[in-house]
Coordinates of C-alpha atoms (C1' of nucleotides) in Angstrom, one line a residue:
Chain X
X1 CA 145.7 157.9 52.3
X2 CA 146.4 155.0 50.2
X3 CA 144.9 151.4 51.1
X4 CA 147.0 149.6 53.5
X5 CA 149.0 147.1 51.7
X6 CA 147.1 143.4 51.4
X7 CA 149.9 141.6 53.0
X8 CA 149.6 143.7 56.4
X9 CA 145.8 143.7 56.3
X10 CA 146.3 140.0 56.5
X11 CA 148.9 139.8 59.2
X12 CA 146.8 142.3 61.5
X13 CA 143.9 139.7 61.2
X14 CA 146.1 136.7 62.0
X15 CA 146.1 135.4 58.5
X16 CA 149.0 133.5 57.7
X17 CA 150.5 135.2 54.2
X18 CA 150.8 132.5 51.7
X19 CA 151.3 133.3 47.7
X20 CA 147.5 132.2 47.1
X21 CA 146.0 134.8 49.9
X22 CA 148.1 137.5 49.3
X23 CA 147.5 137.3 45.5
X24 CA 143.7 137.2 46.8
X25 CA 144.2 140.0 49.0
X26 CA 146.0 142.4 46.9
X27 CA 142.8 141.8 43.8
X28 CA 140.0 142.0 46.4
X29 CA 141.4 144.6 49.4
X30 CA 143.8 147.2 47.1
X31 CA 141.3 149.2 45.6
X32 CA 137.7 150.1 45.4
X33 CA 135.2 148.2 47.2
X34 CA 133.6 145.2 44.9
X35 CA 131.6 142.0 44.9
X36 CA 132.7 138.8 43.2
X37 CA 131.7 135.5 43.4
X38 CA 134.1 132.5 43.6
X39 CA 134.3 131.6 39.9
X40 CA 135.2 135.6 39.0
X41 CA 137.5 135.8 41.3
X42 CA 139.2 132.3 40.2
X43 CA 139.1 133.8 36.6
X44 CA 141.0 137.2 37.4
X45 CA 143.8 135.2 39.1
X46 CA 144.2 133.0 36.5
X47 CA 144.2 136.1 34.5
X48 CA 146.8 138.0 36.4
X49 CA 149.3 135.3 36.4
X50 CA 148.7 134.1 39.8
X51 CA 146.6 130.9 39.1
X52 CA 144.9 129.2 41.9
X53 CA 143.1 126.3 42.4
X54 CA 139.1 126.6 42.6
X55 CA 138.9 124.7 46.1
X56 CA 141.8 127.4 47.5
X57 CA 140.0 130.5 46.5
X58 CA 137.0 129.1 48.8
X59 CA 138.8 128.3 51.2
X60 CA 140.6 131.6 51.4
X61 CA 137.4 133.4 51.0
X62 CA 136.0 131.7 54.1
X63 CA 139.1 132.6 55.6
X64 CA 138.9 136.4 55.1
X65 CA 135.5 135.8 56.2
X66 CA 136.1 134.5 59.5
X67 CA 139.3 137.1 59.9
X68 CA 136.3 140.3 58.8
X69 CA 137.7 141.1 56.1
X70 CA 135.2 140.4 53.2
X71 CA 131.6 139.8 54.0
X72 CA 129.6 137.0 52.9
X73 CA 126.5 138.2 50.4
X74 CA 123.3 135.7 49.8
X75 CA 121.3 137.5 47.3
X76 CA 119.9 134.7 44.7
X77 CA 119.9 130.7 44.8
X78 CA 123.0 128.5 43.5
X79 CA 126.2 131.8 43.6
X80 CA 127.6 133.1 46.4
X81 CA 129.1 136.4 47.0
X82 CA 131.4 138.2 48.8
X83 CA 131.5 141.8 49.3
X84 CA 135.2 143.3 49.5
X85 CA 133.5 146.1 52.0
X86 CA 132.8 144.4 55.4
X87 CA 131.6 147.7 57.0
X88 CA 127.6 147.5 57.7
X89 CA 125.7 148.7 54.7
X90 CA 123.2 147.1 52.2
X91 CA 122.1 146.3 48.9
X92 CA 120.4 146.6 45.7
X93 CA 119.6 143.7 43.4
X94 CA 118.9 144.1 40.1
X95 CA 116.5 141.2 39.5
X96 CA 117.0 141.4 35.5
X97 CA 120.8 141.9 35.3
X98 CA 122.0 140.6 38.1
X99 CA 124.0 143.7 39.0
X100 CA 124.6 143.9 42.7
X101 CA 124.8 147.7 44.2
X102 CA 126.0 149.2 47.9
X103 CA 123.0 150.9 49.7
X104 CA 124.7 153.4 52.4
X105 CA 123.4 152.1 56.1
X106 CA 119.9 152.8 56.4
X107 CA 119.2 153.6 60.1
X108 CA 116.9 150.2 60.1
X109 CA 114.5 149.6 62.8
X110 CA 115.1 146.7 64.5
X111 CA 112.9 144.3 66.2
X112 CA 113.5 143.2 69.9
X113 CA 115.9 139.8 69.8
X114 CA 115.0 136.7 70.9
X115 CA 116.2 136.6 75.0
X116 CA 119.7 135.5 74.9
X117 CA 120.4 136.1 71.2
X118 CA 123.0 139.3 69.6
X119 CA 122.8 140.4 66.9
X120 CA 125.3 139.1 64.0
X121 CA 124.4 141.4 61.1
X122 CA 121.1 142.9 59.6
X123 CA 120.8 142.4 55.9
X124 CA 118.8 144.1 53.7
X125 CA 118.0 143.6 50.2
X126 CA 115.9 145.6 47.8
X127 CA 115.2 144.2 44.9
X128 CA 113.7 145.8 41.8
X129 CA 113.4 145.3 38.1
X130 CA 113.0 147.2 34.7
X131 CA 115.1 149.5 32.7
Chain D
X1 CA 86.9 133.2 59.1
X2 CA 88.3 129.6 58.1
X3 CA 91.0 129.4 55.6
X4 CA 89.7 129.5 51.9
X5 CA 89.8 126.2 50.6
X6 CA 93.0 124.7 48.8
X7 CA 91.3 124.2 45.8
X8 CA 89.6 127.4 45.9
X9 CA 93.1 129.6 46.1
X10 CA 94.4 127.8 42.9
X11 CA 91.4 128.3 40.9
X12 CA 91.2 132.0 41.9
X13 CA 94.8 132.7 40.8
X14 CA 94.4 130.7 37.8
X15 CA 96.2 128.0 38.4
X16 CA 95.4 124.4 37.0
X17 CA 94.1 121.8 39.7
X18 CA 95.7 118.7 39.3
X19 CA 96.4 115.9 42.4
X20 CA 100.1 117.2 43.2
X21 CA 99.3 120.9 43.6
X22 CA 96.2 120.2 45.3
X23 CA 98.2 117.9 48.0
X24 CA 100.9 120.7 47.9
X25 CA 98.3 123.8 48.4
X26 CA 96.8 121.6 51.1
X27 CA 99.7 121.2 53.0
X28 CA 101.1 124.7 52.7
X29 CA 98.1 127.2 52.4
X30 CA 95.4 125.2 54.7
X31 CA 96.6 126.1 58.3
X32 CA 99.0 128.7 59.7
X33 CA 101.9 130.3 57.8
X34 CA 105.1 128.7 57.6
X35 CA 108.5 128.2 55.9
X36 CA 109.3 125.0 53.8
X37 CA 112.3 123.6 51.6
X38 CA 111.6 121.4 49.0
X39 CA 112.7 118.6 50.4
X40 CA 111.1 119.0 53.7
X41 CA 107.8 119.1 51.2
X42 CA 108.7 116.5 49.6
X43 CA 109.1 114.3 52.4
X44 CA 105.8 115.9 54.1
X45 CA 103.9 114.9 50.9
X46 CA 105.6 111.2 50.8
X47 CA 104.3 110.5 54.8
X48 CA 101.2 112.0 54.2
X49 CA 100.2 109.6 51.8
X50 CA 100.3 111.6 48.6
X51 CA 104.0 111.1 46.9
X52 CA 105.1 113.5 44.4
X53 CA 108.5 113.5 42.3
X54 CA 110.7 115.8 43.6
X55 CA 111.0 118.0 40.0
X56 CA 106.9 118.3 40.6
X57 CA 107.6 119.6 44.2
X58 CA 109.9 122.5 42.6
X59 CA 107.7 123.1 39.8
X60 CA 104.8 123.2 41.8
X61 CA 106.6 125.6 44.5
X62 CA 107.6 128.2 41.7
X63 CA 104.2 128.2 40.0
X64 CA 102.7 129.2 43.7
X65 CA 105.3 131.8 43.6
X66 CA 104.3 133.2 40.2
X67 CA 101.0 133.3 41.0
X68 CA 101.5 135.3 44.2
X69 CA 100.8 132.3 47.1
X70 CA 103.7 131.9 48.2
X71 CA 107.1 133.8 48.5
X72 CA 110.6 133.0 48.0
X73 CA 112.9 133.3 50.4
X74 CA 117.0 133.3 50.1
X75 CA 118.5 133.1 53.3
X76 CA 121.8 131.1 53.3
X77 CA 124.1 129.2 50.2
X78 CA 122.6 125.8 49.1
X79 CA 118.4 126.1 50.0
X80 CA 115.8 128.0 48.6
X81 CA 113.4 128.4 51.3
X82 CA 109.3 129.4 50.7
X83 CA 107.3 131.4 52.9
X84 CA 103.5 130.2 53.0
X85 CA 102.9 133.8 53.9
X86 CA 103.4 135.6 50.5
X87 CA 102.3 139.5 52.0
X88 CA 105.3 141.6 52.6
X89 CA 107.4 141.0 56.4
X90 CA 110.8 140.1 57.2
X91 CA 112.7 137.6 58.7
X92 CA 115.2 136.8 61.6
X93 CA 117.6 134.0 60.9
X94 CA 119.1 132.2 63.8
X95 CA 121.8 131.2 62.5
X96 CA 123.2 128.3 65.1
X97 CA 120.0 126.4 64.2
X98 CA 119.0 127.3 61.3
X99 CA 115.1 128.5 62.9
X100 CA 113.7 131.0 60.5
X101 CA 110.8 133.1 62.3
X102 CA 108.8 136.0 61.1
X103 CA 109.4 139.7 61.7
X104 CA 106.0 142.0 61.3
X105 CA 106.4 144.2 58.4
X106 CA 108.5 147.4 60.0
X107 CA 108.3 150.3 58.3
X108 CA 112.0 150.9 56.5
X109 CA 113.5 153.7 55.0
X110 CA 113.8 153.3 51.4
X111 CA 116.7 154.8 49.3
X112 CA 115.6 156.3 46.3
X113 CA 115.6 153.6 43.5
X114 CA 117.8 154.2 40.0
X115 CA 115.8 155.5 37.3
X116 CA 113.1 153.8 35.4
X117 CA 113.3 150.5 37.7
X118 CA 110.3 149.7 40.3
X119 CA 110.6 148.3 43.7
X120 CA 110.1 144.2 43.4
X121 CA 110.3 143.5 47.3
X122 CA 112.6 144.7 50.2
X123 CA 113.5 142.0 52.0
X124 CA 115.3 142.6 55.8
X125 CA 117.0 139.4 57.0
X126 CA 118.0 139.5 60.8
X127 CA 120.6 137.3 61.4
X128 CA 121.6 136.8 65.2
X129 CA 123.3 133.7 67.0
X130 CA 123.1 132.4 70.7
X131 CA 121.3 130.5 73.2
Chain B
dG1 C1' 91.9 117.6 21.2
dT2 C1' 95.4 119.7 22.8
dA3 C1' 98.2 122.7 26.0
dC4 C1' 100.1 121.8 29.8
dG5 C1' 101.8 118.8 33.9
dT6 C1' 103.7 114.8 35.7
dG7 C1' 107.3 111.1 36.6
dC8 C1' 111.5 109.3 36.4
dA9 C1' 116.9 109.5 35.7
dA10 C1' 119.9 111.8 34.1
dA11 C1' 122.4 116.7 33.9
dC12 C1' 123.5 120.6 35.9
dG13 C1' 126.2 124.5 38.2
dT14 C1' 128.6 125.2 42.6
dT15 C1' 130.8 124.5 46.6
dT16 C1' 132.9 121.0 49.5
dT17 C1' 135.9 117.1 50.6
dG18 C1' 139.8 113.4 50.8
dC19 C1' 144.5 113.3 50.4
dA20 C1' 149.9 113.4 49.1
dG21 C1' 152.5 116.8 49.3
dC22 C1' 154.9 121.3 50.2
dG23 C1' 156.2 125.7 52.9
dG24 C1' 155.6 129.3 56.0
dG25 C1' 156.2 130.8 61.2
Chain L
dC1 C1' 160.0 120.7 62.8
dC2 C1' 155.4 120.8 62.4
dC3 C1' 150.8 122.4 61.7
dG4 C1' 148.2 124.1 58.3
dC5 C1' 147.7 125.5 53.6
dT6 C1' 148.2 124.0 48.5
dG7 C1' 146.6 122.0 44.3
dC8 C1' 143.8 118.0 42.2
dA9 C1' 140.0 115.5 41.2
dA10 C1' 136.2 113.2 42.8
dA11 C1' 132.2 113.5 45.4
dA12 C1' 128.6 116.2 47.6
dC13 C1' 124.6 119.2 47.2
dG14 C1' 120.2 121.1 45.6
dT15 C1' 118.2 122.4 41.5
dT16 C1' 116.9 121.9 36.3
dT17 C1' 116.0 119.5 32.1
dG18 C1' 114.7 116.5 28.4
dC19 C1' 111.4 113.1 27.5
dA20 C1' 107.8 109.8 27.1
dC21 C1' 103.5 109.7 28.6
dG22 C1' 98.8 111.4 30.8
dT23 C1' 95.4 114.4 32.4
dA24 C1' 92.5 118.8 33.2
dC25 C1' 90.2 121.9 30.8

DNA sequence: GTACGTGCAAACGTTTTGCAGCGGG
DNA sequence: CCCGCTGCAAAACGTTTGCACGTAC
């Protein structure tokens, strides 16, 4: 089964189709899951012939997160990463290289949540070093 | 058993005792575990009559992390948190209030690590919302 | 005595904001 | 037609750096 078209994904989630959003959705949502930063994506858009202002890249990334098409990823100080696979799963961070890889969903033991709160997400980041 | 004195902790870990470091260690290492940001600590030092330059606060926090007296905590974009309890445990983040609370060490199922890498730490952050 | 810590201010990289103009629905 | 998106540049934010001076050991 081929990936659904970027346009259809946007429409399905009620996100307005504009040229920058379509270009971004095409790069991120058609094809295999990846992790990107805003800066990376900004460069990639320019190189692919669809230059988009950095501010618009951030805007769109946040919109796509809110729409559930991306997941934000906080692994290190400074940069924000975005995961093109919004389904629950975990991450392994190689601290020497900065490389992030996915870990299939582990069945984590979760604590009892405080009264009246609901779970948003449980992020597990396994940090490793070495060769 | 009373907490060991801040001075003794620094000496035991081979950290030079200077006035800013002693003031910071006193605030952070004597007393119950807490989570602080550099900015918070900077204010607190000023209010307690031991003003320290912000750059020195950062410097010292990093030194204390390297010495194993603190643990860094990456929960959100932008700010870095420091945990005064360096023993392994996990965290619950209330996304509406920004409040961070500790979760006792859970027995997490960990994936096989890549060849030749060693585990640094496994951080679990449980994100919740609501009342 | 010397290596290292300190304060200050200025630089840094990433993200956000303000605003005028454009374009999707 | 109008609301919301866009690009641009400037500002904001937390953090780091460079340097002259001072101090722990």
